[in-house]
Short mmCIF file of C-alpha atoms in Angstrom, two decimals:
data_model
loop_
_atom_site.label_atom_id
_atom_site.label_comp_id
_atom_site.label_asym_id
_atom_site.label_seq_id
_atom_site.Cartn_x
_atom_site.Cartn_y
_atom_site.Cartn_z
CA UNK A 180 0.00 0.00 0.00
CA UNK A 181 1.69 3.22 -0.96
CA UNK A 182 1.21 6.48 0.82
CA UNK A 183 0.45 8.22 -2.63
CA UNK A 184 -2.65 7.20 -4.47
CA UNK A 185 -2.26 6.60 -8.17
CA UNK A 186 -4.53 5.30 -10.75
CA UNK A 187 -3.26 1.70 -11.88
CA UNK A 188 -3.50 2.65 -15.17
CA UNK A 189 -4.06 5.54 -18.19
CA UNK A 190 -4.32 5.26 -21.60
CA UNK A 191 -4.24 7.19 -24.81
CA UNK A 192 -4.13 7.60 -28.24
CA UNK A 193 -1.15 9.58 -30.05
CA UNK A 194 -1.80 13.26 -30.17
CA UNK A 195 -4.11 13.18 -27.36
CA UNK A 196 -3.68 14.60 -23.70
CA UNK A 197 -3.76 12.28 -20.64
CA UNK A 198 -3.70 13.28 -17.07
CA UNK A 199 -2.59 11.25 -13.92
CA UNK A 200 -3.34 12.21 -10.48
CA UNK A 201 -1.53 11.77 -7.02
CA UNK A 202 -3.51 12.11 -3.99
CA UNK A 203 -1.75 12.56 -0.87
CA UNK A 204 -1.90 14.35 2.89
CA UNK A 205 -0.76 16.89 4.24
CA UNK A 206 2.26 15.84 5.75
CA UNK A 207 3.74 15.41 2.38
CA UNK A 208 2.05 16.54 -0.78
CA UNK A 209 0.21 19.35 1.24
CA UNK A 210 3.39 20.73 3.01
CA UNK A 211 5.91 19.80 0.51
CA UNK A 212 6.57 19.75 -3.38
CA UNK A 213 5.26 16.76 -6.38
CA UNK A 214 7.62 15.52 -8.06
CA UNK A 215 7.10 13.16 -10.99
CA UNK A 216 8.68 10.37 -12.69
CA UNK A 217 9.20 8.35 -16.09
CA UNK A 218 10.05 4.43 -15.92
CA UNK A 219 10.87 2.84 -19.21
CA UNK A 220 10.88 -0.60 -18.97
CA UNK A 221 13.57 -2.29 -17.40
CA UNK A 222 15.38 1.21 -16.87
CA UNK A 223 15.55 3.67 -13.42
CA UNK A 224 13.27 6.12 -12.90
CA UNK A 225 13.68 9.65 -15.12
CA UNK A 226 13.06 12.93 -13.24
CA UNK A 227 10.32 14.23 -15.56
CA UNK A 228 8.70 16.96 -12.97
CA UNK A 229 10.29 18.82 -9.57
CA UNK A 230 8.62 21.34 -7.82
CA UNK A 231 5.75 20.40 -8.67
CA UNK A 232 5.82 22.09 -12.27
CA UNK A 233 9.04 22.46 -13.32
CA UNK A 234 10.66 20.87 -15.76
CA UNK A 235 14.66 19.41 -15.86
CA UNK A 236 16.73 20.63 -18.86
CA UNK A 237 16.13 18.42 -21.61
CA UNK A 238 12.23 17.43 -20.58
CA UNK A 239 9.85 18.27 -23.37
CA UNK A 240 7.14 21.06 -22.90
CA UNK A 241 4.46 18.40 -23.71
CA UNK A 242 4.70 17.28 -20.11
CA UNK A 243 3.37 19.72 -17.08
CA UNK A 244 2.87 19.21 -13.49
CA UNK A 245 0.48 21.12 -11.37
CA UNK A 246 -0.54 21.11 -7.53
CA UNK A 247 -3.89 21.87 -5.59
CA UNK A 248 -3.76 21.40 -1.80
CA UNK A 249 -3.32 17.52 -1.19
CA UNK A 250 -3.30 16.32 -4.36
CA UNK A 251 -0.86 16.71 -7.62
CA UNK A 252 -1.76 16.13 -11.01
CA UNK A 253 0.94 15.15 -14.43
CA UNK A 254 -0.47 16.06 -17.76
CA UNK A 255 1.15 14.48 -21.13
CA UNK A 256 -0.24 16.45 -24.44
CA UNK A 257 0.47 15.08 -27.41
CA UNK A 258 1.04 12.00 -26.58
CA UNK A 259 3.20 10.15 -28.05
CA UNK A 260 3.80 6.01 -28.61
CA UNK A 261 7.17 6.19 -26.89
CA UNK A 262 5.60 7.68 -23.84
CA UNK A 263 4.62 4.39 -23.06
CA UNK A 264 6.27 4.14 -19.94
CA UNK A 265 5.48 3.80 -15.76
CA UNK A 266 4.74 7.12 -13.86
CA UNK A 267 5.13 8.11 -10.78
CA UNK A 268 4.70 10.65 -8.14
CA UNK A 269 6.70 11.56 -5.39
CA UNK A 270 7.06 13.72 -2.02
CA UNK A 271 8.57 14.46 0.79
CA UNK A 272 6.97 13.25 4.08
CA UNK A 273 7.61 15.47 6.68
CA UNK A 274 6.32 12.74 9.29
CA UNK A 275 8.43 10.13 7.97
CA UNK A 276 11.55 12.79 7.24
CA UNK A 277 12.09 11.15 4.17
CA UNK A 278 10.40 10.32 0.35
CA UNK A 279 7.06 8.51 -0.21
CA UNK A 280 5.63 7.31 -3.99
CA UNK A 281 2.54 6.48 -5.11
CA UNK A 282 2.38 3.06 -6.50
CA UNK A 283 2.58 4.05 -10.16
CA UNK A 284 0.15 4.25 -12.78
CA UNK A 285 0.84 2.97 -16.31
CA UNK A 286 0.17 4.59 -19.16
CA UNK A 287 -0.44 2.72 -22.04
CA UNK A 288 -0.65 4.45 -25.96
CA UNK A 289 -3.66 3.00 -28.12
CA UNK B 277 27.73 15.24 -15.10
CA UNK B 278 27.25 12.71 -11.98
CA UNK B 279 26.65 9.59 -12.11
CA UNK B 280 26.08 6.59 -9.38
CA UNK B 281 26.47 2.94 -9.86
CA UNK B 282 25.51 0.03 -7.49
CA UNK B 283 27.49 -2.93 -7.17
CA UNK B 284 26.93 -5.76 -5.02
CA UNK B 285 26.02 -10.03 -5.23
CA UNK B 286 23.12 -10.62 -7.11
CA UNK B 287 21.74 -13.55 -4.43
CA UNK B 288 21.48 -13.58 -1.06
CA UNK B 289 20.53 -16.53 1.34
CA UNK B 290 17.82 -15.89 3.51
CA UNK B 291 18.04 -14.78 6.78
CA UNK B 292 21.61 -13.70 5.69
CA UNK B 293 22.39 -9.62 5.19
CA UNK B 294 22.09 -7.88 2.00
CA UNK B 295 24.94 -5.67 0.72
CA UNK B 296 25.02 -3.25 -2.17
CA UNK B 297 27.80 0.25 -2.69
CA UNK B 298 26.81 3.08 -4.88
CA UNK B 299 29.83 4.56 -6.64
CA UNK B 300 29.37 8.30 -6.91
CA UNK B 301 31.50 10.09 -9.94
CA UNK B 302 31.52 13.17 -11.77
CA UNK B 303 30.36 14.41 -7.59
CA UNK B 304 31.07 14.17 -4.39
CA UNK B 305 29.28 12.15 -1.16
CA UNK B 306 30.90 15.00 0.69
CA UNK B 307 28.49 17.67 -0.42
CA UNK B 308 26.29 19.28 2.27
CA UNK B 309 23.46 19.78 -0.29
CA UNK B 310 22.73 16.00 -0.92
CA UNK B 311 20.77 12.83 0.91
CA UNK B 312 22.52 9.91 -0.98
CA UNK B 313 19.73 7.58 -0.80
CA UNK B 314 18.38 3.46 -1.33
CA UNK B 315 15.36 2.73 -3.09
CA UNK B 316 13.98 -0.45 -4.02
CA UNK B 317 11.49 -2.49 -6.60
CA UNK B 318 10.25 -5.53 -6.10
CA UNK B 319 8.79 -7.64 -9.12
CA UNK B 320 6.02 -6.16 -11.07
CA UNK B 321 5.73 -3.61 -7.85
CA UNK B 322 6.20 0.29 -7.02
CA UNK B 323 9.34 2.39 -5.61
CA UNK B 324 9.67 2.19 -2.06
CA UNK B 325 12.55 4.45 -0.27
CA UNK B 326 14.69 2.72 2.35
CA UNK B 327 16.64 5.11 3.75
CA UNK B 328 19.40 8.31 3.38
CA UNK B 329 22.21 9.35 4.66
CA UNK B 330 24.32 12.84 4.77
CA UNK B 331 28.15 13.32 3.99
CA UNK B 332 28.35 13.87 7.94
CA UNK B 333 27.28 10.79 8.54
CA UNK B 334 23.46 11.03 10.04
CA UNK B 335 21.42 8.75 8.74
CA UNK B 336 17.19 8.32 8.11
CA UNK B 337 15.35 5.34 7.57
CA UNK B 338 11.86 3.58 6.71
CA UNK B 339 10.16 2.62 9.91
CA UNK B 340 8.93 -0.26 7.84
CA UNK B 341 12.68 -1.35 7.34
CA UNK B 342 14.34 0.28 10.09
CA UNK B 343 15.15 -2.44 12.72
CA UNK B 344 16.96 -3.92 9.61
CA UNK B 345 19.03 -1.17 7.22
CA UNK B 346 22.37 0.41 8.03
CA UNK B 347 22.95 2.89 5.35
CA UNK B 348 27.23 3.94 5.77
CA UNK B 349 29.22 6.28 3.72
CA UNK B 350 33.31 5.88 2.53
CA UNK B 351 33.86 9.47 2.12
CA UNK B 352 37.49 8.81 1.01
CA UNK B 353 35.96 6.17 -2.17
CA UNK B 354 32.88 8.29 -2.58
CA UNK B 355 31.10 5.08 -1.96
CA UNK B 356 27.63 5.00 0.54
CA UNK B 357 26.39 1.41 1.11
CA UNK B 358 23.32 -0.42 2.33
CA UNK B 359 22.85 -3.24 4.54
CA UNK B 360 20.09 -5.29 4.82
CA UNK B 361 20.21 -7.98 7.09
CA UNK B 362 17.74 -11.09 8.08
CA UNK B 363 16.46 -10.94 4.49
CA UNK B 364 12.95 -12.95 3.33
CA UNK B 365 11.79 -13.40 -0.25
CA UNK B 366 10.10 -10.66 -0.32
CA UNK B 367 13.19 -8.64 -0.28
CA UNK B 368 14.07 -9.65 -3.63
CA UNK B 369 13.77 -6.57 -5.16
CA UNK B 370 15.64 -4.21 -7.89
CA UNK B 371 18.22 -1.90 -5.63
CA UNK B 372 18.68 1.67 -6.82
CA UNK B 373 20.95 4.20 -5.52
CA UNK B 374 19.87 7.52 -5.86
CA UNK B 375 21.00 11.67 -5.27
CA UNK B 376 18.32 13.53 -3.41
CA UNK B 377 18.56 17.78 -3.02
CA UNK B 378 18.07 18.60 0.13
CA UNK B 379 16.09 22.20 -0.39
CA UNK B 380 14.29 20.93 -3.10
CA UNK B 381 13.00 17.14 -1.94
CA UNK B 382 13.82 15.45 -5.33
CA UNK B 383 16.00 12.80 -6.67
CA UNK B 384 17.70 13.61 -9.90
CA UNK B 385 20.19 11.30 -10.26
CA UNK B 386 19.81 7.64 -10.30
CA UNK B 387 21.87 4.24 -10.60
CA UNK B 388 20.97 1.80 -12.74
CA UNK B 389 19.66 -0.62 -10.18
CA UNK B 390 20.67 -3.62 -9.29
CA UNK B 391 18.76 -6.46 -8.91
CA UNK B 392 18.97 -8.55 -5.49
CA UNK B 393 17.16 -11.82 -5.76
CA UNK B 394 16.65 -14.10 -1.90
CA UNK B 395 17.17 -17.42 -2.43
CA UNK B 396 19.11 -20.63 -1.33
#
């Protein structure tokens, strides 16, 4: 059971924009920063999002982060086949003085 | 541009300990605006973060793993380490290093992983 709730699983079709959403509380999401991130299979985790919208040098404009109280959302437009990949969301947990995830959501391009 | 890699055996007994090193190069373990952390994947599972440690030494871990991690740092090899000890199957897992800012609460830099499986 992960602290942060993700949907299991998004889909889309190329071109299209898909959303994922990370609920959390308010010892981590609520006090602290999202941060997002891209798993290709059988490859580490990819900072896509920090601060809960910005972007590291080198991630494409098509993918946006945003954060309302609790809860964080990632938005993909224009999806693409190759962003076929595991997200996740992340925090820092002030009560546990350390990270937490949310259990991933996978994103699948029709 | 830094870059971590684990290294470490591949199987572990159970009830034995668990040991893994992340190399740190292109950076140092030394600076004061890092957590140099251990994050895991089991099968077919989510991320799950074990534990951090500072270049001074102090050290946080998962209550849920706590009785069992030691997280160490070689300051001189710009190696930290993990141990895990009394492992079960269910710690088979994929190990990954990782570089967290500590002002900013992200991890930006990862290893590879490596993957630990428990068996006799």
């Amino acid at each position: 059971q992960s602290v942060l709730t993700q949907p299991p699983s998004a889909s889309g079709t190329p071109g299209q924009r898909v959303t994922i959403s990370c609920s959390g509380s308010s010892s981590n999401i609520g006090s602290n920063t999202a941060n997002w991130y891209q798993q290709l299979p059988g490859t580490a985790p990819k900072l896509l999002i920090y601060s809960n919208n910005q972007r590291p040098s080198g991630v494409p404009d098509r993918f946006s982060g945003s954060k309302s109280g609790t809860s964080a959302s990632l938005a993909i437009s224009g999806l693409q086949s190759d962003d076929e990949a595991d997200y996740y969301c992340a925090a820092w947990d002030d009560s546990l003085n350390g990270w937490v995830f949310g259990g991933g959501t996978k994103l699948t391009v029709l | 541009q830094v870059q971590l890699q684990e290294s470490g055996p591949g199987l572990v007994k159970p009830s034995e300990t668990l040991s893994l090193t992340c190399t740190v190069s292109g950076g140092s373990v030394s600076s004061s605006s890092y957590y140099w952390s251990w994050i895991r994947q089991p099968p077919g599972k989510g991320l799950e973060w074990i534990g951090y440690i500072y270049y001074s030494g102090s050290t946080n871990y998962n209550p849920s793993l706590k009785s069992r991690v030691t997280i160490s740092v070689d300051t001189s090899k710009n190696q930290f380490s993990l141990k895990l000890s009394s492992v079960t199957a269910a710690d088979t897992a994929v190990y990954s290093c990782a570089r967290g800012d500590n002002y900013y609460f992200y991890m930006d830099v990862w290893g590879k992983g490596a993957t630990v499986t428990v068996s006799s």
